[in-house]
Coordinates of C-alpha atoms in Angstrom, one line a residue:
Chain A
M195 CA -9.8 13.4 18.3
S196 CA -9.6 9.9 17.8
I197 CA -10.8 7.1 15.2
L198 CA -13.0 4.6 14.6
C199 CA -11.6 2.5 12.0
V200 CA -13.2 -1.0 10.8
G201 CA -12.0 -3.0 8.5
S202 CA -9.9 -6.2 7.7
V203 CA -7.1 -7.6 10.0
A204 CA -5.3 -10.2 7.7
L205 CA -2.1 -12.6 7.3
D206 CA -0.5 -12.2 3.7
S207 CA 1.7 -14.0 1.8
V208 CA 3.8 -11.8 -0.5
E209 CA 5.8 -12.3 -3.5
T210 CA 8.2 -9.3 -5.0
P211 CA 10.7 -8.8 -7.3
F212 CA 12.7 -8.5 -4.4
G213 CA 11.4 -11.3 -1.8
K214 CA 8.9 -12.7 -0.1
A215 CA 7.2 -12.4 3.1
E216 CA 4.8 -15.5 4.6
R217 CA 1.7 -14.9 6.6
V218 CA 3.0 -11.5 7.7
V219 CA 0.2 -9.4 9.5
G220 CA -1.8 -7.2 6.9
G221 CA -5.5 -6.3 5.6
S222 CA -7.2 -3.1 5.6
A223 CA -7.4 -2.0 9.3
V224 CA -4.0 -2.9 10.0
Y225 CA -2.4 -0.9 7.3
F226 CA -4.6 2.0 7.9
T227 CA -4.0 2.2 11.6
A228 CA 0.1 1.7 11.2
A229 CA -0.4 5.1 9.6
A230 CA -3.2 7.3 11.3
S231 CA -2.0 6.2 14.8
L232 CA 1.1 8.2 14.0
F233 CA -1.1 10.8 14.0
T234 CA -4.0 10.3 16.6
Q235 CA -5.3 7.6 18.7
V236 CA -7.1 5.2 16.7
R237 CA -9.9 2.3 17.8
V238 CA -10.0 -0.5 15.8
V239 CA -13.0 -3.3 15.3
G240 CA -12.2 -5.9 13.4
V241 CA -12.0 -9.7 13.4
V242 CA -9.3 -12.7 13.4
G243 CA -9.0 -16.3 13.8
E244 CA -6.9 -18.1 16.4
D245 CA -3.9 -18.2 14.1
Y246 CA -3.0 -14.6 14.3
P247 CA -0.1 -13.2 15.7
L248 CA -2.0 -10.2 17.8
E249 CA 1.4 -9.6 19.3
E250 CA 2.4 -8.3 16.1
L251 CA 0.1 -5.3 16.4
D252 CA 1.8 -4.5 20.1
F253 CA 3.5 -1.4 18.4
L254 CA 0.0 0.0 17.9
R255 CA -1.0 -0.2 21.3
E256 CA 2.3 1.4 22.3
R257 CA 1.2 4.2 20.4
G258 CA -2.1 4.4 21.9
A259 CA -4.5 2.4 19.7
D260 CA -7.2 0.6 21.2
L261 CA -7.2 -3.0 19.4
S262 CA -10.2 -4.3 22.3
G263 CA -12.7 -4.4 19.0
I264 CA -10.5 -7.0 17.5
E265 CA -12.3 -9.9 18.1
Q266 CA -10.5 -13.5 18.5
R267 CA -12.9 -16.5 17.0
P268 CA -12.1 -20.3 16.7
G269 CA -10.8 -20.8 12.8
E270 CA -8.5 -19.2 10.8
S271 CA -7.7 -15.5 9.8
F272 CA -8.3 -14.0 6.9
F273 CA -5.5 -15.1 4.5
W274 CA -4.4 -13.4 1.2
A275 CA -1.3 -14.5 -1.0
G276 CA -0.3 -12.1 -3.9
R277 CA 2.7 -12.3 -6.2
Y278 CA 3.6 -8.8 -8.1
H279 CA 5.0 -8.3 -11.7
F280 CA 8.4 -7.0 -12.5
D281 CA 6.9 -3.0 -12.7
L282 CA 5.2 -3.7 -9.6
N283 CA 1.8 -1.8 -11.1
T284 CA 0.6 -5.2 -11.9
R285 CA -0.2 -8.6 -9.7
D286 CA -2.0 -12.0 -8.9
T287 CA -4.0 -12.9 -6.4
L288 CA -2.5 -16.7 -5.6
E289 CA -5.1 -17.7 -3.1
T290 CA -7.9 -16.0 -1.0
K291 CA -9.2 -17.8 2.3
L292 CA -12.0 -15.6 4.4
G293 CA -11.6 -17.4 7.3
V294 CA -13.4 -16.1 10.0
F295 CA -13.7 -12.8 8.1
A296 CA -16.8 -15.0 6.0
D297 CA -18.8 -14.0 9.0
F298 CA -17.6 -10.9 10.2
E299 CA -20.4 -9.1 11.8
P300 CA -18.9 -5.4 13.3
K301 CA -19.9 -5.2 16.6
I302 CA -18.8 -1.5 17.9
P303 CA -17.7 -1.5 21.7
D304 CA -19.9 0.5 23.6
E305 CA -17.4 3.2 24.2
F306 CA -16.6 3.7 20.7
R307 CA -20.1 4.2 19.7
G308 CA -19.7 8.3 20.6
A309 CA -16.7 8.1 17.8
R310 CA -16.6 11.5 15.6
Y311 CA -14.2 10.3 12.6
V312 CA -14.8 6.8 11.4
F313 CA -13.0 5.0 8.7
L314 CA -15.1 2.1 7.1
G315 CA -12.2 0.2 5.6
N316 CA -13.1 -2.2 1.7
I317 CA -15.8 -4.7 3.6
D318 CA -19.0 -5.4 2.4
P319 CA -21.5 -2.6 2.1
A320 CA -23.9 -4.0 4.2
L321 CA -21.2 -4.2 7.1
Q322 CA -20.4 -0.7 6.3
H323 CA -24.0 -0.1 6.9
D324 CA -24.2 -1.8 10.0
V325 CA -21.2 -0.2 11.4
L326 CA -22.9 3.4 10.9
D327 CA -26.3 1.9 12.3
Q328 CA -24.1 1.2 15.8
V329 CA -22.3 4.6 16.0
E330 CA -24.3 7.9 17.7
S331 CA -23.3 11.0 15.8
P332 CA -20.5 10.8 13.5
E333 CA -19.0 14.2 12.0
V334 CA -16.7 12.4 9.5
V335 CA -17.6 9.1 7.8
A336 CA -14.6 8.5 5.8
C337 CA -14.8 5.5 3.2
D338 CA -13.2 2.8 0.8
T339 CA -14.2 -0.1 -1.2
M340 CA -13.3 -2.0 -4.2
N341 CA -14.7 -3.2 -7.6
Y342 CA -16.1 -6.2 -6.3
W343 CA -18.9 -4.3 -4.3
I344 CA -19.4 -1.6 -6.9
D345 CA -20.5 -4.3 -9.1
G346 CA -21.5 -6.7 -6.6
S347 CA -23.6 -5.1 -3.9
R348 CA -24.2 -1.5 -6.1
D349 CA -27.3 -0.6 -4.6
A350 CA -26.2 -1.1 -1.5
F351 CA -23.1 0.8 -2.0
L352 CA -25.4 3.7 -3.3
E353 CA -26.9 4.0 -0.3
L354 CA -23.9 4.3 1.9
L355 CA -22.5 7.3 -0.1
G356 CA -25.3 9.1 1.4
R357 CA -24.0 8.5 4.5
V358 CA -20.1 9.6 4.0
R359 CA -18.2 12.6 3.4
I360 CA -15.5 11.6 2.4
L361 CA -15.1 8.8 0.0
I362 CA -11.2 7.1 -0.9
V363 CA -10.8 5.1 -3.8
N364 CA -8.5 4.2 -6.7
D365 CA -9.0 6.0 -10.4
E366 CA -10.1 2.7 -11.7
E367 CA -13.0 2.4 -8.8
V368 CA -14.1 5.9 -8.9
R369 CA -14.4 5.2 -13.2
Q370 CA -16.1 2.1 -12.3
L371 CA -18.9 3.6 -9.9
A372 CA -19.7 6.5 -12.1
N373 CA -19.4 4.4 -15.3
E374 CA -17.5 7.4 -17.1
P375 CA -13.7 7.2 -18.1
N376 CA -13.4 11.0 -17.1
L377 CA -12.0 11.3 -13.8
L378 CA -13.6 14.8 -12.9
K379 CA -16.8 13.9 -14.4
A380 CA -16.5 11.0 -12.4
A381 CA -15.7 12.7 -9.3
R382 CA -18.4 15.4 -9.7
W383 CA -20.6 11.8 -10.3
V384 CA -19.9 11.2 -6.5
Q385 CA -20.2 14.1 -5.3
K386 CA -24.0 14.8 -6.5
R387 CA -24.6 11.5 -4.5
G388 CA -23.4 12.3 -1.2
P389 CA -19.6 12.6 -0.2
E390 CA -18.8 16.0 -0.5
I391 CA -15.0 15.4 -0.6
V392 CA -13.9 12.6 -3.4
V393 CA -10.0 11.1 -2.7
V394 CA -9.0 9.7 -6.0
K395 CA -5.7 7.3 -5.4
K396 CA -3.5 6.9 -8.8
G397 CA -0.9 4.1 -6.8
E398 CA 2.4 5.8 -8.3
H399 CA 0.8 8.9 -9.9
G400 CA -0.1 10.0 -6.6
A401 CA -3.6 11.4 -5.8
I402 CA -6.5 13.8 -6.2
L403 CA -8.5 15.8 -4.2
F404 CA -11.7 17.1 -5.4
A405 CA -13.6 19.2 -2.5
E406 CA -16.2 21.5 -3.1
D407 CA -15.5 23.1 -6.3
S408 CA -11.6 23.0 -6.1
L409 CA -9.1 20.6 -6.7
F410 CA -5.4 19.5 -5.3
F411 CA -3.1 16.7 -6.7
V412 CA 0.2 15.5 -5.1
P413 CA 2.3 13.8 -6.7
G414 CA 3.6 9.7 -5.6
F415 CA 7.1 10.0 -4.0
P416 CA 9.8 8.9 -6.1
L417 CA 11.4 5.9 -4.4
E418 CA 14.7 4.2 -6.0
E419 CA 13.3 1.0 -4.0
V420 CA 9.6 0.3 -4.0
F421 CA 9.8 -3.3 -1.9
D422 CA 6.2 -4.3 -1.4
P423 CA 3.2 -2.4 -2.7
T424 CA 0.9 -3.8 -0.6
G425 CA -1.0 -1.9 1.9
A426 CA -0.2 1.7 0.3
G427 CA -3.4 2.8 -0.2
D428 CA -4.8 1.8 3.0
A429 CA -1.5 3.7 4.7
F430 CA -2.1 6.5 2.5
A431 CA -6.2 7.0 3.8
G432 CA -4.6 6.4 7.5
G433 CA -1.9 8.9 7.1
F434 CA -5.0 11.4 5.1
V435 CA -7.7 10.6 7.9
G436 CA -5.3 11.1 10.6
H437 CA -4.2 14.3 10.0
L438 CA -7.7 15.5 9.5
A439 CA -8.8 13.9 12.8
S440 CA -5.8 15.4 14.7
T441 CA -6.9 19.0 13.8
G442 CA -10.5 18.6 14.0
S443 CA -11.0 20.5 10.5
L444 CA -11.8 20.4 7.1
A445 CA -10.5 23.5 6.0
A446 CA -8.9 23.6 2.4
S447 CA -5.5 24.1 3.6
D448 CA -6.1 20.9 6.0
L449 CA -7.6 18.7 3.5
R450 CA -4.5 19.7 0.9
R451 CA -2.1 19.2 4.1
A452 CA -3.7 15.7 4.4
M453 CA -3.5 14.6 1.2
V454 CA 0.6 15.2 1.4
Y455 CA 0.4 13.3 4.9
G456 CA -1.6 10.5 3.0
S457 CA 1.1 9.9 0.4
V458 CA 4.1 10.4 2.6
M459 CA 2.7 7.2 4.6
G460 CA 1.7 5.6 1.5
S461 CA 5.3 6.3 0.2
F462 CA 7.0 5.0 3.8
A463 CA 4.7 1.8 3.7
V464 CA 5.8 -0.1 0.3
E465 CA 9.6 0.5 1.5
Q466 CA 9.2 -2.5 3.7
F467 CA 7.1 -6.1 3.4
S468 CA 4.0 -6.0 5.7
V469 CA 3.9 -2.9 8.0
K470 CA 7.5 -3.0 8.9
R471 CA 8.4 0.6 7.5
L472 CA 6.0 1.8 9.9
I473 CA 6.7 0.2 13.2
D474 CA 9.8 2.6 14.4
L475 CA 8.9 5.8 12.2
P476 CA 9.4 8.8 13.9
F477 CA 7.5 11.7 13.2
A478 CA 10.6 14.1 12.2
D479 CA 11.0 11.6 9.1
I480 CA 7.3 12.2 8.0
E481 CA 8.0 16.0 8.4
L482 CA 11.0 15.6 6.4
R483 CA 9.4 13.9 3.5
L484 CA 6.3 15.9 3.2
L485 CA 8.6 18.7 3.1
K486 CA 10.3 17.2 -0.1
F487 CA 6.9 16.8 -1.4
R488 CA 6.8 20.8 -1.0
E489 CA 10.7 21.1 -2.7
M490 CA 8.8 18.8 -5.3
T491 CA 6.1 20.6 -6.3
A492 CA 6.0 24.6 -5.5
F493 CA 7.2 27.0 -8.3
E494 CA 7.1 30.6 -8.8
T495 CA 4.2 32.2 -11.0
H496 CA 6.2 35.2 -11.4
V497 CA 10.3 36.1 -11.8
Chain B
M285 CA 16.3 33.5 -27.9
S286 CA 14.8 32.0 -31.1
I287 CA 14.4 27.9 -31.4
L288 CA 15.7 25.5 -34.4
C289 CA 12.9 23.0 -34.3
V290 CA 13.1 19.8 -36.6
G291 CA 10.3 17.7 -37.1
S292 CA 7.7 16.0 -39.0
V293 CA 5.1 18.1 -40.7
A294 CA 2.4 15.9 -41.2
L295 CA -1.3 15.2 -42.1
D296 CA -3.4 13.4 -39.4
S297 CA -6.7 11.6 -39.8
V298 CA -8.3 11.1 -36.2
E299 CA -10.8 9.7 -34.8
T300 CA -12.0 9.9 -30.9
P301 CA -15.2 8.9 -29.6
F302 CA -16.3 12.9 -30.1
G303 CA -15.6 13.0 -33.5
K304 CA -13.6 12.9 -36.6
A305 CA -11.3 15.0 -38.1
E306 CA -9.8 14.2 -42.1
R307 CA -6.5 15.1 -43.4
V308 CA -5.7 17.9 -40.6
V309 CA -2.5 19.6 -39.9
G310 CA 0.0 17.9 -37.3
G311 CA 3.2 16.1 -36.8
S312 CA 5.5 17.0 -33.8
A313 CA 7.2 19.8 -35.7
V314 CA 3.8 21.7 -36.1
Y315 CA 2.6 21.0 -32.8
F316 CA 5.8 22.1 -31.0
T317 CA 5.8 25.3 -32.9
A318 CA 2.0 25.8 -32.7
A319 CA 2.7 26.1 -29.0
A320 CA 6.4 27.5 -28.4
S321 CA 6.0 30.5 -31.4
L322 CA 3.1 31.8 -28.2
F323 CA 6.4 32.3 -26.0
T324 CA 9.3 33.0 -29.0
Q325 CA 10.5 33.2 -32.5
V326 CA 10.4 29.3 -34.1
R327 CA 12.7 28.4 -37.2
V328 CA 11.3 25.3 -38.8
V329 CA 12.4 22.6 -40.9
G330 CA 11.2 20.1 -42.9
V331 CA 9.1 18.5 -45.5
V332 CA 5.7 18.3 -47.0
G333 CA 4.5 16.6 -50.2
E334 CA 2.4 19.2 -52.7
D335 CA -0.6 18.1 -51.4
Y336 CA 0.1 19.8 -48.3
P337 CA -2.3 23.2 -47.1
L338 CA 0.4 25.2 -46.1
E339 CA -1.6 28.1 -46.1
E340 CA -3.3 26.4 -42.6
L341 CA 0.4 27.4 -41.3
D342 CA -0.3 30.8 -42.0
F343 CA -1.2 31.3 -38.2
L344 CA 2.6 30.5 -37.6
R345 CA 4.0 33.0 -39.9
E346 CA 1.6 35.5 -38.2
R347 CA 3.2 34.7 -34.9
G348 CA 6.9 35.0 -36.0
A349 CA 7.6 31.6 -36.7
D350 CA 10.3 31.4 -39.5
L351 CA 8.5 28.2 -42.4
S352 CA 11.0 28.8 -44.7
G353 CA 12.9 25.8 -43.7
I354 CA 10.1 23.6 -44.4
E355 CA 10.7 22.5 -47.9
Q356 CA 7.9 21.1 -50.8
R357 CA 8.5 18.3 -53.1
P358 CA 6.8 16.3 -55.2
G359 CA 4.9 13.6 -53.9
E360 CA 2.5 13.2 -51.0
S361 CA 2.8 14.3 -47.1
F362 CA 3.5 12.4 -44.2
F363 CA -0.2 10.6 -43.5
W364 CA -1.1 9.4 -40.1
A365 CA -4.4 8.0 -39.5
G366 CA -5.7 6.7 -36.0
R367 CA -8.5 6.0 -33.8
Y368 CA -8.5 6.9 -30.1
H369 CA -10.5 4.4 -27.6
F370 CA -13.3 5.4 -25.5
D371 CA -11.0 6.5 -22.4
L372 CA -8.7 7.9 -24.8
N373 CA -5.5 6.5 -23.3
T374 CA -4.8 4.3 -26.4
R375 CA -5.0 4.0 -29.8
D376 CA -4.5 2.2 -32.7
T377 CA -2.5 3.6 -35.9
L378 CA -5.3 3.0 -38.6
E379 CA -2.4 4.1 -41.8
T380 CA 1.0 5.5 -42.3
K381 CA 2.2 6.2 -45.1
L382 CA 5.7 8.4 -45.1
G383 CA 5.5 10.2 -48.5
V384 CA 8.2 12.3 -49.2
F385 CA 9.1 12.3 -45.3
A386 CA 10.5 9.0 -46.4
D387 CA 13.8 10.5 -47.9
F388 CA 13.8 13.4 -45.9
E389 CA 17.5 14.8 -45.1
P390 CA 17.1 18.0 -43.5
K391 CA 18.9 21.0 -44.7
I392 CA 19.1 23.6 -41.8
P393 CA 19.1 27.1 -44.1
D394 CA 22.2 29.1 -43.7
E395 CA 20.5 31.7 -41.4
F396 CA 19.2 29.3 -38.7
R397 CA 22.6 27.7 -38.5
G398 CA 23.3 30.1 -35.4
A399 CA 20.7 28.8 -33.3
R400 CA 21.6 28.4 -29.5
Y401 CA 18.3 26.3 -29.0
V402 CA 17.3 23.7 -30.9
F403 CA 14.5 21.0 -30.4
L404 CA 14.8 17.7 -32.0
G405 CA 11.3 15.9 -32.8
N406 CA 10.7 12.5 -33.2
I407 CA 12.8 11.6 -36.2
D408 CA 15.6 9.1 -37.2
P409 CA 18.4 9.5 -34.9
A410 CA 20.6 9.4 -37.7
L411 CA 18.9 12.4 -38.8
Q412 CA 18.9 14.6 -35.5
H413 CA 22.7 13.6 -35.5
D414 CA 22.6 15.4 -39.5
V415 CA 20.8 18.5 -37.7
L416 CA 23.2 19.2 -34.9
D417 CA 26.0 18.7 -37.2
Q418 CA 25.1 21.5 -39.7
V419 CA 24.6 23.7 -36.4
E420 CA 27.4 26.2 -35.5
S421 CA 27.1 25.8 -31.6
P422 CA 24.1 25.2 -30.2
E423 CA 23.7 26.2 -26.4
V424 CA 20.6 23.9 -25.5
V425 CA 19.8 21.0 -27.3
A426 CA 16.4 19.4 -25.9
C427 CA 15.2 16.1 -27.8
D428 CA 12.1 13.6 -28.5
T429 CA 12.5 10.0 -29.7
M430 CA 9.9 7.1 -29.6
N431 CA 10.3 3.3 -29.1
Y432 CA 10.6 2.1 -32.7
W433 CA 14.2 4.4 -32.6
I434 CA 15.1 3.2 -29.2
D435 CA 14.5 -0.5 -30.7
G436 CA 15.7 0.3 -33.8
S437 CA 18.4 2.8 -33.5
R438 CA 20.1 2.2 -30.1
D439 CA 23.4 3.0 -30.9
A440 CA 22.7 5.7 -33.0
F441 CA 20.6 7.5 -30.1
L442 CA 22.9 6.6 -27.1
E443 CA 25.6 8.8 -28.8
L444 CA 23.2 11.4 -29.6
L445 CA 22.6 11.4 -26.4
G446 CA 26.0 12.8 -25.5
R447 CA 25.0 15.9 -27.7
V448 CA 21.6 16.7 -25.6
R449 CA 21.2 18.6 -22.6
I450 CA 17.1 17.8 -22.4
L451 CA 15.9 14.6 -23.1
I452 CA 11.6 15.0 -23.5
V453 CA 10.3 11.4 -23.3
N454 CA 7.6 9.4 -21.9
D455 CA 7.6 7.3 -18.8
E456 CA 7.3 3.6 -21.6
E457 CA 10.1 5.3 -23.2
V458 CA 12.5 6.0 -20.7
R459 CA 11.8 2.4 -18.8
Q460 CA 12.6 1.2 -22.6
L461 CA 15.7 2.8 -23.1
A462 CA 17.3 2.6 -19.6
N463 CA 15.6 -1.1 -19.3
E464 CA 14.6 -0.3 -16.1
P465 CA 11.0 -0.1 -14.7
N466 CA 11.8 2.3 -11.9
L467 CA 11.4 5.6 -12.8
L468 CA 14.1 7.4 -11.1
K469 CA 16.6 5.2 -11.6
A470 CA 15.9 5.1 -15.5
A471 CA 16.2 9.1 -15.6
R472 CA 19.5 9.0 -13.5
W473 CA 20.7 6.3 -16.4
V474 CA 19.9 8.6 -18.5
Q475 CA 21.8 11.6 -17.3
K476 CA 24.6 9.2 -17.0
R477 CA 25.0 9.6 -20.9
G478 CA 24.5 13.1 -21.6
P479 CA 21.1 15.3 -20.7
E480 CA 21.6 16.8 -17.2
I481 CA 17.9 17.4 -17.5
V482 CA 15.3 14.6 -18.6
V483 CA 11.7 15.4 -18.9
V484 CA 9.1 12.4 -18.4
K485 CA 6.2 12.9 -19.8
K486 CA 3.0 10.6 -18.6
G487 CA 0.2 12.0 -20.1
E488 CA -2.9 12.6 -17.9
H489 CA -1.2 12.0 -14.8
G490 CA 1.6 14.7 -15.8
A491 CA 5.1 15.1 -16.3
I492 CA 8.3 14.9 -13.9
L493 CA 11.4 16.7 -14.7
F494 CA 14.9 15.4 -13.2
A495 CA 17.5 17.9 -13.0
E496 CA 20.9 17.2 -11.4
D497 CA 19.6 16.4 -8.1
S498 CA 16.2 17.8 -8.2
L499 CA 12.9 16.4 -8.8
F500 CA 9.6 18.6 -10.0
F501 CA 6.0 17.2 -10.5
V502 CA 3.4 18.8 -12.5
P503 CA 0.4 17.1 -13.1
G504 CA -1.9 16.8 -15.8
F505 CA -4.6 19.1 -16.2
P506 CA -8.2 17.9 -15.3
L507 CA -10.4 18.8 -18.0
E508 CA -14.1 17.6 -18.6
E509 CA -13.4 17.1 -22.0
V510 CA -10.5 15.6 -24.1
F511 CA -11.5 15.8 -27.3
D512 CA -7.9 14.6 -29.3
P513 CA -4.9 13.9 -27.2
T514 CA -2.9 13.5 -30.5
G515 CA 0.5 16.4 -30.5
A516 CA -0.1 16.4 -26.4
G517 CA 3.6 15.9 -26.0
D518 CA 4.3 17.8 -28.9
A519 CA 2.6 21.0 -27.6
F520 CA 4.1 20.2 -23.9
A521 CA 7.8 20.0 -25.4
G522 CA 6.9 23.4 -27.6
G523 CA 5.4 25.3 -24.0
F524 CA 8.8 23.7 -21.7
V525 CA 11.6 24.7 -24.5
G526 CA 9.2 27.7 -25.6
H527 CA 9.9 29.1 -22.2
L528 CA 13.5 28.1 -21.5
A529 CA 14.2 29.7 -25.1
S530 CA 12.2 33.2 -24.2
T531 CA 14.2 33.0 -21.0
G532 CA 17.6 32.2 -21.9
S533 CA 17.7 30.5 -19.0
L534 CA 17.9 27.0 -17.1
A535 CA 18.1 28.2 -13.4
A536 CA 16.0 25.8 -11.7
S537 CA 13.0 28.4 -11.3
D538 CA 12.6 28.3 -14.9
L539 CA 12.5 24.7 -15.1
R540 CA 9.6 24.6 -13.1
R541 CA 8.0 27.1 -14.7
A542 CA 8.7 25.6 -18.0
M543 CA 7.4 22.4 -17.0
V544 CA 3.9 23.9 -16.0
Y545 CA 4.0 26.2 -19.3
G546 CA 4.3 22.5 -21.3
S547 CA 1.5 21.2 -18.7
V548 CA -0.4 24.3 -19.7
M549 CA 0.3 23.6 -23.7
G550 CA -0.6 19.9 -23.8
S551 CA -3.6 20.7 -21.6
F552 CA -5.1 23.3 -24.3
A553 CA -4.0 21.0 -27.3
V554 CA -6.2 18.5 -26.7
E555 CA -9.3 20.4 -26.5
Q556 CA -9.6 20.6 -30.0
F557 CA -8.4 18.9 -33.1
S558 CA -5.3 19.9 -34.5
V559 CA -3.4 22.8 -33.5
K560 CA -7.1 24.4 -33.6
R561 CA -6.9 25.4 -29.7
L562 CA -3.6 26.9 -30.7
I563 CA -4.3 29.1 -33.4
D564 CA -6.1 32.1 -31.5
L565 CA -4.9 31.5 -27.5
P566 CA -4.3 34.5 -26.0
F567 CA -1.3 34.8 -23.9
A568 CA -3.5 35.4 -20.6
D569 CA -5.1 32.8 -20.9
I570 CA -2.1 30.6 -21.0
E571 CA -1.4 32.8 -17.6
L572 CA -4.5 32.2 -16.1
R573 CA -4.4 28.0 -16.7
L574 CA -0.5 28.6 -14.8
L575 CA -2.5 30.4 -11.8
K576 CA -4.8 27.4 -11.8
F577 CA -1.7 24.4 -11.6
R578 CA -0.4 26.9 -8.9
E579 CA -3.8 26.6 -7.2
M580 CA -4.2 22.8 -7.5
T581 CA -0.5 22.2 -6.4
A582 CA 0.3 24.7 -3.3
F583 CA -0.1 23.3 0.1
E584 CA 1.3 24.9 3.4
T585 CA 4.0 23.0 5.0
H586 CA 2.8 25.0 8.6
V587 CA -0.3 26.0 9.8

């Protein structure tokens, strides 16, 4: 099944200890789609300014993604500039310019309104509500957010949780949301408010799936060179939701495999600046890395 | 096979958000032995003062541990006091008194010198060398250390690496040792200096085994209540080396299972103050938790 994805379509300027990239394509919807479109069709809704190099998203179109919901408006695109520290685990935001994104009002094209799978990227919870109001009867709604909204739009976000089946956030965010340092308790807190599935991303430490009463861990893939961590979380979400939508199943075995595909896509995303590594990525390479995750985690319980 | 363990035998005063424990038994050798003695015989070498409640280690004797190498000397025992923060990931040291440990010169009793498995707890690398000088022909030497020695006794510790087959440290320590933020590269750096096996502990995030060209990840066990993190790393080492010594094998399958037993023992250790949770712990409970680790990490690569 196809996925409706609503999120930011941005330009990023990124500095890491290994180099610099200026005004490259980024944003949650772009990273998500670059990953998810390797699994199934993605229909994107977003907004960009006149300065956006839309042709750089042609690789998504060639893969079957429908970008007709990306509106181009007078003004500048959402721009983010950041610098990563030596160990790549921390970064400073150097500049954020919302541009046309400041007035973003997601308009879901008629032909997208029947979407069964919806991914709500990290945007204002009020807009996330708007999106869901325009979708007829979504079966699986997955959603991301960030500390800024958890703090500043808490009520709207808590209400949103009641409309969401899968929450995908990082460990810091779920702790803040539940006001609870223990991850297990924090995830259970969220589950009581709507989402039956909570995915907690932990960066290089991997991710945890909380589903009903079961837990599943996937490690981060150990890379010799992490080039640029930007977008790893969105690429993870793309692999995760992409696999689920491609199978049309939320069975435990699919949720687990989706977690590994998520970690696989996150691991590819960080190997180059922007979405470069996801452009010409054969599915065989994805499967190969999935097998490596199995090698890294399998053990026998008895001799 | 039995294990010779040399390390600190201490008294700890610990404050956590959940309570306080005053002058309870602790130290690397005690936590290690409390875990490892559930797998095989452990022979302990250490030093305590006149104030040490040796009878509180009777549970180790009852399990077959040989504590005759713990010397009791005039003076006070090694004492550590610390306070954990709300999220239990950080702690402040309130007090450290070395006491008789300041003059500790490990004397390996004659009947221990034939040891095939040796665990060197976190003590001065010069003393770790001394221990190995007194052991006839150890087959497997596993070793822990800390930032203090990596910084202050770097040359002695680097020389020690040449005599060690298994280094067990945390992520911060291996990064500092190799002066390399990338864990994979840091572990490879260590492997070139002696230890064919590097185990990197990551606290709540689990642990990674680097062995020859293979990698293995084990997550931390998700607990609703972490009561006291003190000694989790030593209990991990006890489960890890304990399983290896009990099988007499360093085969890949045993190394993997040893990692899981390590994480299992670390997870039990933190459920109560001091070594309390490890005193009456049926092996069936350990096996049950091993199975839970399998449930939390297994996935199918194909439908």
